[in-house]
Structure formats: structure tokens, C-alpha cells
XYZ file of C-alpha atoms in Angstrom:
667
model
C 12.086 -0.132 16.587
C 9.489 0.113 19.092
C 5.896 0.289 19.060
C 3.531 2.150 21.464
C -0.230 2.147 21.565
C -2.204 5.141 22.174
C -3.363 4.844 25.926
C -5.217 8.549 26.424
C -1.910 9.927 27.109
C -3.091 13.334 25.521
C -5.516 13.660 28.428
C -2.452 14.313 30.801
C -1.120 16.985 28.793
C -2.072 20.345 26.887
C -3.598 19.750 23.992
C -2.957 20.259 20.315
C -4.923 23.491 20.023
C -6.656 24.004 16.549
C -8.497 27.319 15.721
C -11.592 26.955 14.051
C -12.476 29.477 11.339
C -14.970 31.469 12.932
C -13.046 32.817 15.799
C -12.458 36.085 14.952
C -9.629 36.418 12.470
C -8.089 39.769 12.988
C -8.507 42.123 9.768
C -4.668 42.282 9.284
C -4.749 38.543 8.603
C -6.928 38.868 5.649
C -4.038 39.751 3.719
C -2.089 39.869 0.274
C -4.070 40.708 -2.991
C -6.778 43.282 -2.572
C -9.832 44.253 -4.998
C -9.116 46.810 -7.644
C -10.975 46.731 -10.920
C -13.103 43.754 -10.129
C -15.876 43.073 -7.473
C -16.365 39.678 -6.351
C -19.752 38.812 -5.906
C -19.836 35.207 -5.109
C -17.098 32.692 -4.028
C -14.977 34.614 -1.309
C -16.500 32.017 1.374
C -17.113 33.225 4.562
C -15.076 31.530 7.461
C -16.448 28.129 8.906
C -15.686 25.361 11.390
C -13.078 23.257 9.819
C -10.924 22.072 12.295
C -7.584 19.900 11.193
C -8.798 20.225 7.536
C -5.332 19.224 6.319
C -4.463 19.589 2.716
C -3.472 16.351 1.592
C -3.867 15.421 -1.933
C -6.681 13.669 -3.160
C -5.876 12.202 -6.739
C -9.082 10.787 -7.840
C -12.405 9.165 -6.708
C -11.640 7.664 -3.304
C -10.960 11.132 -1.601
C -12.796 13.565 -3.694
C -16.132 15.210 -2.955
C -16.371 17.060 -6.219
C -19.272 16.636 -8.606
C -19.015 13.385 -10.578
C -20.740 12.207 -13.558
C -23.421 10.547 -11.743
C -26.819 12.656 -11.822
C -25.774 15.098 -14.215
C -29.298 15.892 -15.230
C -30.382 16.556 -11.813
C -27.382 18.674 -11.323
C -28.411 21.064 -14.131
C -31.738 21.297 -12.652
C -30.433 22.039 -9.261
C -28.274 24.729 -10.952
C -31.322 26.489 -12.484
C -33.249 26.265 -9.436
C -30.826 27.354 -6.967
C -28.668 29.594 -8.545
C -29.879 32.559 -6.153
C -29.591 30.196 -2.934
C -26.048 30.663 -2.368
C -25.715 34.279 -1.414
C -28.203 33.779 1.515
C -26.296 30.777 3.129
C -24.001 32.813 5.271
C -27.173 35.213 6.486
C -28.769 31.822 7.595
C -25.606 30.601 9.254
C -25.188 33.314 11.497
C -28.563 32.925 13.083
C -27.366 29.385 14.515
C -25.461 29.532 17.724
C -27.760 27.467 20.091
C -24.682 25.523 21.634
C -21.159 25.913 21.466
C -19.067 24.045 18.797
C -17.374 22.136 21.421
C -20.396 21.141 23.334
C -21.721 19.766 19.715
C -18.828 18.005 18.941
C -19.165 15.819 22.069
C -20.928 13.501 19.741
C -18.169 13.257 17.317
C -15.448 10.502 16.514
C -12.394 9.824 18.226
C -9.294 8.689 16.603
C -10.195 5.023 18.244
C -13.573 4.921 16.718
C -12.037 4.766 13.185
C -9.081 2.110 14.200
C -6.400 4.661 14.875
C -4.788 3.502 18.171
C -0.884 2.893 17.741
C 2.163 4.702 17.314
C 5.307 3.595 15.786
C 7.929 5.847 17.986
C 8.790 5.735 21.678
C 9.468 9.362 22.239
C 7.513 11.243 24.736
C 4.888 13.157 23.433
C 4.383 17.048 23.643
C 1.710 19.614 22.760
C 1.631 22.453 20.248
C -0.968 24.512 18.353
C -1.590 23.531 14.783
C -2.856 25.783 12.205
C -3.324 28.895 14.642
C -3.095 30.849 11.550
C -3.853 29.064 8.120
C -0.532 30.545 7.074
C 1.248 27.989 9.516
C 0.490 25.418 7.130
C 1.721 25.572 3.431
C 1.688 22.930 0.725
C 3.687 22.603 -2.278
C 2.656 20.231 -5.062
C 5.235 17.985 -6.252
C 4.843 17.330 -9.934
C 5.127 14.107 -12.040
C 8.891 15.121 -12.734
C 9.666 15.593 -8.993
C 9.585 19.262 -9.313
C 8.309 21.217 -6.229
C 5.680 23.831 -7.638
C 6.431 27.454 -6.539
C 5.093 30.649 -7.628
C 8.072 32.728 -8.474
C 7.296 34.247 -11.874
C 4.448 36.768 -12.675
C 5.493 37.486 -16.207
C 3.168 36.700 -19.303
C 4.680 34.553 -21.944
C 5.422 36.887 -25.017
C 2.846 36.329 -28.003
C 1.906 38.554 -30.945
C -1.289 36.726 -31.198
C -2.522 38.312 -27.791
C -4.643 41.715 -27.915
C -3.199 44.640 -26.055
C -3.964 45.239 -22.118
C -6.446 47.940 -23.266
C -8.989 45.099 -24.015
C -9.616 44.912 -19.803
C -10.352 48.840 -19.685
C -11.893 49.673 -23.025
C -15.316 48.608 -21.939
C -17.454 50.511 -19.144
C -18.861 48.284 -16.345
C -22.594 48.944 -17.803
C -21.266 47.892 -21.041
C -19.729 44.555 -19.398
C -23.126 44.002 -17.589
C -25.385 44.465 -21.009
C -22.595 42.096 -22.886
C -22.627 39.429 -19.898
C -26.516 39.559 -19.910
C -26.447 39.064 -23.847
C -23.883 36.295 -23.788
C -25.983 34.500 -21.162
C -29.507 35.245 -22.777
C -30.520 37.016 -19.553
C -32.563 39.674 -21.357
C -34.681 39.695 -24.519
C -31.740 41.627 -26.610
C -30.360 40.181 -29.603
C -27.730 42.279 -29.931
C -25.712 45.127 -27.939
C -24.500 48.297 -29.815
C -21.394 50.144 -28.286
C -20.987 53.595 -29.742
C -17.014 54.233 -30.463
C -16.523 57.353 -28.849
C -12.851 58.250 -30.517
C -13.267 56.455 -33.618
C -10.036 55.155 -34.687
C -9.498 51.747 -36.405
C -7.130 50.960 -33.626
C -9.853 51.850 -31.010
C -12.679 49.804 -33.040
C -10.106 46.809 -33.211
C -9.369 46.759 -29.534
C -13.366 46.814 -28.614
C -13.676 43.817 -31.011
C -10.736 42.037 -29.463
C -12.289 42.765 -25.933
C -15.867 41.581 -26.615
C -14.478 38.399 -28.236
C -11.994 37.635 -25.733
C -14.197 38.419 -22.658
C -17.467 37.092 -23.387
C -16.937 33.617 -25.719
C -20.049 33.092 -27.699
C -20.351 36.351 -29.016
C -19.567 38.194 -32.567
C -18.901 41.640 -33.375
C -19.465 43.912 -36.547
C -18.850 47.546 -37.279
C -21.976 49.466 -38.234
C -22.695 53.296 -39.316
C -25.906 54.517 -37.577
C -26.663 58.492 -38.149
C -23.031 59.226 -38.895
C -21.624 57.360 -35.839
C -19.633 54.491 -35.529
C -21.073 51.391 -33.454
C -19.559 47.923 -32.473
C -22.466 45.382 -32.563
C -22.236 42.386 -30.440
C -24.509 39.284 -31.252
C -24.696 35.574 -30.868
C -23.610 33.970 -34.097
C -25.874 30.939 -34.003
C -28.084 30.973 -30.852
C -27.855 29.193 -27.147
C -26.195 26.039 -29.267
C -22.959 28.304 -30.014
C -22.696 29.382 -26.640
C -23.244 25.889 -24.972
C -20.540 24.823 -27.392
C -18.022 27.468 -26.585
C -18.373 27.209 -22.819
C -17.549 23.598 -22.565
C -14.292 21.634 -22.710
C -15.049 20.661 -26.382
C -14.787 23.829 -28.136
C -13.958 27.321 -26.198
C -13.823 29.675 -28.833
C -11.636 27.445 -31.253
C -11.570 29.723 -33.971
C -9.779 32.359 -32.099
C -6.957 30.244 -30.930
C -3.339 30.247 -32.756
C -2.746 26.718 -34.404
C 0.951 27.350 -33.419
C 0.265 27.672 -29.618
C -0.490 24.720 -27.284
C -4.040 24.477 -26.524
C -3.463 24.582 -22.815
C -2.459 27.268 -20.441
C -0.607 25.833 -17.551
C -0.139 27.957 -14.493
C 1.019 27.854 -10.664
C -2.074 28.737 -8.536
C -1.102 30.197 -4.914
C -4.043 30.371 -2.668
C -5.128 31.120 0.778
C -7.887 29.512 2.906
C -9.960 28.138 0.044
C -9.895 24.836 -1.382
C -9.198 23.735 -5.130
C -12.817 23.525 -6.253
C -14.173 26.649 -4.550
C -10.814 28.376 -6.329
C -11.596 27.033 -9.684
C -15.502 28.002 -9.357
C -14.243 31.442 -8.511
C -11.614 31.468 -11.571
C -14.457 30.143 -13.993
C -16.767 32.717 -12.718
C -14.513 35.756 -13.682
C -13.524 34.248 -16.872
C -16.928 33.426 -17.842
C -16.537 29.751 -18.677
C -17.274 26.651 -17.279
C -15.143 25.027 -14.559
C -14.840 21.764 -16.545
C -12.101 23.347 -18.787
C -9.778 23.587 -16.001
C -7.459 20.428 -15.024
C -5.602 19.595 -12.100
C -3.244 16.740 -10.489
C -4.638 16.890 -6.948
C -7.305 18.724 -4.738
C -5.900 20.677 -1.845
C -8.023 21.383 1.165
C -9.079 24.914 2.662
C -7.511 25.610 5.833
C -3.973 26.243 4.271
C -1.881 28.116 1.848
C -1.547 25.864 -0.836
C 0.628 26.160 -4.314
C -0.093 23.850 -7.264
C -0.184 23.477 -11.014
C -3.569 24.138 -13.057
C -4.120 23.925 -16.690
C -6.735 25.462 -18.612
C -8.084 24.825 -22.012
C -7.656 27.972 -24.704
C -7.573 30.826 -22.102
C -4.630 33.154 -22.484
C -2.068 33.852 -19.896
C -2.734 37.669 -20.221
C -6.480 36.886 -19.200
C -5.409 34.750 -16.453
C -2.885 37.369 -15.193
C -5.537 40.141 -15.192
C -7.126 38.127 -12.342
C -4.227 39.166 -9.982
C -5.451 42.712 -9.967
C -9.191 41.249 -9.390
C -8.741 38.665 -6.802
C -8.001 38.574 -3.148
C -5.958 35.633 -1.592
C -5.050 34.193 -4.990
C -1.911 34.602 -6.960
C -1.504 33.235 -10.453
C 2.013 32.954 -12.249
C 4.380 30.900 -13.764
C 2.456 30.498 -17.139
C 3.260 28.110 -20.163
C 1.423 26.881 -22.975
C 1.413 23.239 -23.519
C -0.267 20.643 -25.671
C -1.978 18.645 -22.957
C -4.018 19.113 -19.676
C -3.083 18.028 -16.400
C -4.597 14.457 -14.975
C -5.959 13.582 -11.646
C -3.200 11.477 -9.912
C -0.384 12.313 -11.953
C 1.510 14.111 -9.241
C 4.341 12.626 -6.949
C 3.084 14.378 -3.824
C 3.271 17.184 -1.948
C 5.614 19.265 0.337
C 4.660 20.560 3.366
C 5.944 23.262 5.596
C 4.201 23.080 9.093
C 4.357 25.386 12.262
C 3.558 23.851 15.290
C 3.152 27.083 17.836
C 3.676 27.421 21.539
C 5.124 24.066 22.052
C 6.091 22.363 25.177
C 8.267 19.682 24.492
C 11.933 20.166 25.326
C 14.622 20.245 22.664
C 15.613 16.845 23.160
C 11.843 15.565 22.929
C 11.602 17.333 19.707
C 14.920 15.971 18.324
C 13.758 12.397 19.325
C 10.366 12.785 17.899
C 11.913 14.392 14.457
C 14.498 11.964 14.236
C 11.939 9.117 14.650
C 9.760 10.743 11.882
C 12.800 10.978 9.576
C 13.857 7.233 10.219
C 10.869 5.334 10.720
C 8.066 7.653 9.817
C 4.409 7.042 10.705
C 1.445 4.690 10.573
C -0.267 5.273 7.037
C -3.525 5.605 8.482
C -6.626 7.281 7.060
C -7.173 10.660 8.804
C -10.226 11.819 10.547
C -11.148 13.871 7.435
C -12.149 10.735 5.720
C -14.937 9.768 8.101
C -16.886 13.029 8.629
C -17.236 15.299 11.536
C -20.766 14.449 12.924
C -22.317 11.616 14.998
C -22.953 9.331 11.800
C -19.758 8.545 10.388
C -19.420 8.655 6.417
C -18.314 4.903 6.727
C -21.750 3.634 8.495
C -23.510 4.914 5.091
C -21.016 2.819 3.115
C -21.294 -0.069 5.151
C -24.949 0.267 4.534
C -24.650 0.613 0.711
C -22.501 -2.349 0.650
C -25.195 -4.305 2.655
C -27.664 -3.075 -0.088
C -29.892 -1.729 2.886
C -31.155 1.016 1.222
C -33.688 2.095 3.887
C -30.989 2.483 6.312
C -28.644 4.350 3.713
C -31.758 6.988 3.391
C -32.331 7.075 7.109
C -28.539 7.573 8.004
C -28.076 10.669 5.913
C -31.448 12.061 6.804
C -32.428 11.417 10.507
C -31.691 13.868 13.342
C -28.336 13.517 14.646
C -26.069 14.971 17.735
C -23.275 17.074 16.662
C -21.945 20.138 14.968
C -24.769 21.005 12.257
C -26.129 24.191 11.021
C -29.709 25.101 12.376
C -31.423 24.713 8.960
C -30.034 21.115 8.449
C -31.378 20.348 12.097
C -34.812 21.421 11.149
C -34.730 19.806 7.768
C -33.977 16.565 9.753
C -36.676 17.218 12.394
C -39.311 17.532 9.300
C -38.043 14.349 8.074
C -38.392 12.497 11.207
C -42.223 13.815 11.756
C -43.405 13.625 8.534
C -40.976 11.363 6.049
C -42.382 14.025 3.610
C -39.375 14.664 1.158
C -40.832 17.507 -0.171
C -41.702 19.197 3.186
C -38.155 18.630 4.423
C -36.586 19.833 1.375
C -38.387 23.294 2.076
C -36.426 23.741 5.289
C -33.235 24.176 3.417
C -32.171 26.979 2.056
C -29.530 25.571 0.054
C -30.376 22.247 -1.565
C -26.980 21.202 -2.887
C -25.719 19.426 0.228
C -26.224 15.601 0.094
C -29.181 15.812 2.213
C -30.754 18.064 -0.344
C -29.919 16.020 -3.204
C -31.217 12.875 -1.807
C -34.751 14.641 -0.598
C -34.980 15.999 -4.137
C -34.548 12.272 -5.694
C -37.149 11.046 -3.281
C -39.544 13.413 -4.203
C -38.841 12.558 -7.686
C -38.530 8.844 -7.895
C -40.552 8.002 -4.638
C -39.767 6.364 -1.292
C -39.787 2.934 -2.999
C -36.964 3.751 -5.259
C -34.430 4.944 -2.766
C -31.462 3.601 -5.080
C -32.687 5.929 -8.114
C -33.198 9.028 -5.416
C -29.687 8.101 -4.152
C -28.261 8.204 -7.596
C -28.869 11.784 -8.132
C -26.175 12.526 -5.498
C -23.010 12.913 -7.916
C -21.001 9.900 -8.318
C -17.846 10.924 -6.397
C -19.763 11.971 -3.507
C -21.572 8.239 -3.397
C -18.319 6.749 -3.607
C -16.803 8.681 -0.986
C -19.124 6.612 1.458
C -18.034 3.115 0.591
C -14.234 4.271 0.154
C -14.912 5.502 3.508
C -16.066 1.977 4.735
C -12.755 0.534 3.103
C -10.381 3.030 4.854
C -12.230 2.103 8.367
C -11.626 -1.469 7.663
C -7.824 -0.863 6.697
C -7.257 1.363 9.709
C -8.491 -1.463 12.104
C -6.736 -4.227 10.171
C -3.271 -2.347 10.454
C -3.885 -1.656 13.894
C -4.270 -5.419 14.716
C -1.212 -6.269 12.309
C 0.955 -3.874 13.974
C -0.150 -5.270 17.746
C 0.234 -8.858 16.451
C 3.470 -8.677 14.625
C 5.280 -5.201 15.370
C 7.346 -3.254 13.213
C 9.041 -5.786 10.959
C 7.994 -7.786 8.031
C 6.977 -11.472 8.827
C 6.068 -14.371 6.693
C 2.648 -14.194 5.233
C 2.706 -10.146 4.886
C 2.252 -8.479 1.236
C 4.701 -6.477 -0.627
C 4.207 -5.152 -4.210
C 6.492 -6.132 -7.004
C 5.663 -3.665 -9.507
C 1.726 -3.689 -9.158
C 1.489 -7.309 -8.302
C 0.933 -8.404 -4.586
C 3.399 -11.323 -3.617
C 3.553 -13.031 -0.207
C 6.697 -12.849 1.905
C 8.059 -16.262 2.139
C 10.139 -17.584 5.344
C 13.556 -17.943 3.485
C 13.266 -14.271 1.915
C 11.932 -12.319 4.724
C 15.081 -10.853 5.509
C 15.247 -8.989 2.047
C 12.287 -6.789 3.162
C 11.266 -4.189 5.724
C 8.443 -2.697 7.290
C 8.478 0.098 4.630
C 7.640 -2.526 1.953
C 4.507 -4.052 3.486
C 1.299 -3.107 2.159
C -2.224 -4.279 3.314
C -5.593 -4.319 1.216
C -8.490 -2.395 1.135
C -11.335 -4.989 0.935
C -12.497 -5.735 -2.644
C -13.026 -8.595 -5.296
C -9.739 -8.234 -6.806
C -7.358 -8.099 -3.818
C -5.421 -11.017 -1.933
C -5.357 -10.847 2.048
C -2.161 -11.844 4.163
C -1.494 -15.410 4.753
C -1.521 -14.913 8.555
C -3.741 -14.635 11.210
C -4.942 -11.233 9.551
C -6.367 -12.738 6.902
C -9.067 -14.171 9.414
C -9.471 -10.920 11.073
C -10.446 -9.131 7.836
C -13.122 -12.131 7.432
C -14.553 -11.652 10.810
C -14.637 -7.829 10.618
C -16.754 -8.102 7.283
C -18.788 -10.997 8.529
C -19.695 -8.970 11.694
C -21.020 -6.252 9.253
C -23.022 -8.908 7.308
C -20.562 -8.692 4.152
C -18.989 -11.505 2.450
C -15.205 -11.075 2.096
C -15.388 -13.607 -0.838
C -18.090 -11.515 -2.627
C -17.465 -7.820 -2.909
C -19.214 -7.396 -6.112
C -22.519 -5.230 -5.744
C -25.758 -5.751 -7.900
C -25.104 -2.052 -8.854
C -21.967 -1.696 -10.747
C -20.490 1.544 -9.146
C -20.658 0.047 -5.703
C -18.609 -3.079 -6.710
C -15.232 -2.720 -4.833
C -12.286 -4.155 -6.351
C -9.961 -3.121 -3.675
C -6.357 -1.836 -3.559
C -3.073 -2.034 -1.579
C -1.879 0.742 0.891
C 1.796 0.842 2.262
C 1.229 0.437 5.993
C 4.455 2.484 7.030
C 5.336 6.101 5.467
C 8.728 7.467 5.722
C 8.471 11.220 4.820
C 11.093 12.561 2.558
C 13.354 15.748 2.808
C 12.393 16.029 6.511
C 14.013 19.080 8.194
C 13.111 20.932 11.461
C 13.918 24.019 13.344
C 12.726 25.282 17.014
C 12.372 29.372 16.893
C 11.602 31.524 19.831
C 9.149 34.554 19.332
C 6.752 36.692 21.275
C 4.102 37.868 19.072
C 1.486 34.786 18.324
C 0.333 37.075 15.162
C 3.778 37.052 13.574
C 4.418 34.815 10.472
C 7.474 32.449 11.225
C 8.523 32.075 7.498
C 7.985 33.459 4.075
C 5.500 32.296 1.715
C 6.147 32.427 -2.224
C 4.180 35.711 -2.231
C 6.446 37.392 0.379
C 9.321 36.335 -1.622
C 7.822 37.879 -4.700
C 7.195 41.099 -2.860
C 10.809 41.436 -1.549
C 9.995 40.774 2.186
C 12.997 39.688 4.197
C 12.628 36.303 5.991
C 11.846 36.646 9.786
C 14.762 36.972 12.316
C 14.457 35.517 15.355
C 15.707 36.069 18.595
C 17.451 33.596 20.765
C 14.828 33.511 23.396
C 11.207 34.572 23.537
C 8.057 33.971 25.155
C 6.890 31.023 22.958
C 8.651 28.401 21.256
C 7.458 26.941 17.740
C 8.462 23.707 15.846
C 8.829 24.465 12.142
C 8.863 21.413 10.130
C 9.257 20.562 6.306
C 8.738 17.021 4.696
C 7.467 15.476 1.701
C 5.074 13.051 1.424
C 3.383 10.910 -1.535
C -0.162 11.315 -2.726
C -3.141 10.134 -0.448
C -0.890 10.237 2.809
C -2.329 12.327 5.542
C -0.097 15.040 7.068
C -2.217 14.943 10.183
C -1.223 11.531 10.718
C 2.585 12.577 10.754
C 2.122 15.249 13.149
C 0.208 12.986 15.235
C 2.984 10.829 15.340
C 5.268 13.584 16.458
C 3.111 15.166 19.194
C 1.530 11.776 20.361
C -2.058 13.325 20.239
C -5.610 12.331 19.229
C -6.350 14.475 16.031
C -9.976 14.092 16.122
C -12.022 17.481 16.373
C -13.769 15.702 19.374
C -10.796 15.047 21.389
C -9.282 18.874 20.504
C -12.543 20.645 21.510
C -12.868 18.790 24.634
C -9.631 19.473 25.845
C -9.825 23.098 24.687
C -13.568 24.371 25.531
C -11.848 27.254 27.596
C -9.753 28.397 24.913
C -12.187 28.006 22.172
C -14.989 30.151 24.088
């Protein structure tokens, strides 16, 4: 096996072109499910720049940026105060076109900036277009039993306890509006009366069922008024009852059959939306809190992804009804289970990736894919880990670990070059000019971003208590910064390990026996391969290699004013225990084919929804204007598909490099 170093080879060829989400997606690409009975008021995001936002799994805090437990009270305040801010965001964003995205990204990171410098294979690289369409990148979750999730069954489990389908149509839009306002205490009414026009016992039963199932927290009764029958909806026990039924603790416990598992598991197929956004949309339609949903890993936005979701005490019938309402979602494969899903329980993800308009010869493609199958790729943390602006997330993480809180504040809030919306630029300028958090906050139309949360914290706690102000940011978002620093160190150390020792195990390397790290000794070095070798993310509970890479870790942390022998922080949340990560990953289930095509807009393979709709698979001519490489492979959790694709193409996957190479194409 040979190891090569990246030496700017990508500058000598055409680029790995990546389409940003603002570049005029044709109307026909917004496909699949359309609105019918529902109107989506929020949650269908506009398109945005998110180059190379690959849908790797992120099982747990190190990679997630969803709201954690930290700062929950502040989050509640934010929800109350900013409920109406989100809808105005797209209008604000559209005004900001002062310089091109390519020009702004001149200030971004390259792979070399975050330690990504080596390749394991010796083949000659070639170029191709990744994610020209988001449907060129499909992710199927692999469950803990090794089964790949597919959406292939839209039927609803037969359950005599379920109400009839009429519950979804018996109420008018106006009645639903009044009931929702009653449910959420948005008006002064203490009850809502609905006249039963065609009075039968069956009709009254359906209305009772509709109100109770669609509006958790409301109770109903039948009343006679002037010779007419009315169904009256009311709160059984005020706001406390509503709070109770809309949390994970007890959503409508009294109406759920004891014989049925408490959790409805289903497969979620989604297009061009990340997992948290998708769950927020589902929760709004179901009128429940997002925290009653559980999942094994998050999937990113610019892809088609298929994963398992579980939700507490919501029927398959109600979930299936959403298929009539939502665009770019499909729910199916329903079953009732006793337990929810847990983050990290998955075995990994299976990827189907199309690289369009490739320049490599058939022989080059064969060499590249055989190398990926037999050797694999360096398990670097991908560029998504480090942010896209001129202030990388690892710099903030380093300042946190150094206990340099003024620097943390400045790094997050100071003006910076790079791709940012105009309102953030104005906010930063105001901060630099006045150092007044309240004045800077007024420049933000949406205050849930990290900058807005920090400014709100500074307004509340004052400039002399930055630690508490920073604590308003949700815990997982705060930890993202220090995990980014760990990843930065790990990438650099792995590049040095491969440079010094190549692609073979050597005495002093670390391997895992179960969960226990062990040194490779001289006499058993032949019992291991490079695929067994792990390296530590720095922390207080890890050991380091016994060769000169140990000293390289020490030198790097010392240069950053950190003590490798004392990685505990005075604030417990920021104490790093460390972890171990394999340095080379060999993908499983690797297959590929090169296909010819003429129309760049045609899909080159069927999705699960295509198969459900009975669409025939695409037929390819023997020759065409363009060639594409269709790749299939499976990866374990927390590995980056971009790094596998990087090894095939031998390209720098950073946004900075791609935009600089492709400014003409982008414009």
C-alpha cells in the first residue's frame, strides 16, 4: 500500500463542482409529495448555501448542534419572544447580495488548515460533480440489527382501537382554527361549541374522537342547546394539563390502549431537509412537542435520507395522514414498539452517491474504487466539523479550554470576512463599535443563532460574567466548539502519524481490545493491520501512542497553552475525557458502475418513493454526452462520506477550494 500527500493536485484539473442551494433549482426538481388537505405555514425552508453538507450520522453530542439541556429557561424565553421572527428571515436574507458567495468564501478554510493533508492510495485523481442535484446523494440508515432502512410499505397496522378516517375531515378549517387557539390558550374562550349538523350517534362519536386525537389536552362533552346538539370542547384542568400532555412524560395517557406498544416506530423519507427540521415540521402538524420523537442519528439537509423515527403515543393513522399534507416527506413502515430509539444505536449508514460529468478514464475509476474497497480512506473529520467562516469553530473551542472567556466572546461576535448574511454583518459591526449587547441584538431579526443567544446572555448577566452568558447557548452547541478542537488536533496528529510511519502498524501504536486501549508490542506487530490502529482525541481519560507521536500531541497542545496532563476544566461540562478513533476506515458493501447520459437533469437511479410509485429504473445508453460514477458503500457512525469521496477523486473538499476553482460556473 502506498501513501501519498496532497500537493495541490486539484488545482491542475477541473474541480469537484458542488451546487449551492441558491442556484436556481428548476421547478420540476421540487417533486414528489404535494400539498392537498394541509397548508404548511412554517418549516419548509427556503434554499440556502450548504456546499458539501454530507449526510453523515451524528450520534450524540460530539457532532450534533441541536438544542441540549443547557440554558433551557433561556430557550423558553426565546421561544416566547421570537415566535414571529422566523417567517421574516427569508425576506431579510434575500436583500443581502453585496458580493458573490465565491468572493466571500475566499476567507474560508482549506483542508490543510484543519490537518487534512494525506491520501492512502496512489491512483491518479479525476474530477466530477458532487450533489449537482440533492437526489444524487441518498443515505439509508443501518439499524442496530444490521438492517438497512427502506421505505417500502405505506400500509397502516390494523388496530380496532383507531378511530375512523373521518376524524381528519369531519372538522372544518375554521373549527380547527378555533380549537387550536383554545388548546394553546390563544384567546379568552374557555370552550368551543361545534354544532352537530347531521345528528347521529356515529357523527357525534367521530367529532369527539377528532377533537381528542387532533388536539391533545382538550376534553369534550355533548350538550343540548335550544333543541340542537353541540359538541363542547374544553380544558380539563387548565394550562398545567396542557403542559403535561404535550411533553414526553404523558401525552394523552388516558386514551392509549394498554395492549399497544407506547411508541409508534416509522421510516421517514425526506428530501433536502435535516432531521431536526423534519421533526419540527412533524411536531407542528401533530401539535405536539418535538421531544416526544426519538431517533438513532441525525441526517443532514442536502440529500435524500431514509431513517427510523419513533414517537410516543401518536397513532400510525395520524402519522400516515401527514403523507397527504407534506411535501418532500413520506412516512411508512409503521409498527408499535415498547421502547423509543436511542442516539448512537445505529450501525451506520449506506450511501448511494452519483458523481456526474466525471473526467476519469474507466481504468482510473477502477483503480480508485478498488483502492477504496480494499484499503479505504483516512478517517479524517470532514470540513463540516469546523465551520465555513473565517473564524473556525476549533478556535472558539481552544479558547474555552484555555479559560479565555473574553476571547471566546470576541471570536463569536467580532466582525469577520466570509459568507454571512447581511444582518449578522450589521450585528457584528454594532458590537465592534459599541460593545453594547442590547444594541447589537437589535440588529438581529432572528435571535436564536449562537450570536443572538450570547448577546442575550451578556445583556442578562453583564460583561463581567461571560461564563454565565455563554451558558445560555444550548449545551450541545457549546460542546460542539470543544469537540471541534479535539477533531482539529486528531486530524493533524493522524496526518503526522501517516507521514512518519506510513500505512502499517508499528510498535507503540494503539489498538482496542473491546473498549480497552492496548499498545502494539514489537513481538505482536504482525498480528495487526493498519485498520486496527486507533488514535486518541485528547482528554484526561486516554493514553497516547508510545512512539514520537506522543510528543507531537504534547507539543501541539503546549503551543496552544494547554496542558496535556490536565485536560479537566474548572467547569465540568468543558472537561474532556477523550476518546479513540480508527485512523483508516474500509467501507463495506462497496459497488460502483459508470453510466452514460445526455440530460444532466435526469435521475440516475430510483429512490424508495420512485419504487413505491412503480417507476421503472432508468435505462442508460452505451454512449452519451456525459459520464457519471454511481457509488454504493456503507460506513460506520461518525465517519464522513466526504472523506471517502475525497480519496476517490483526490480533491480538496473545502468550500473555499471548490468556490475558487468554480467561480465562473457558480456565477
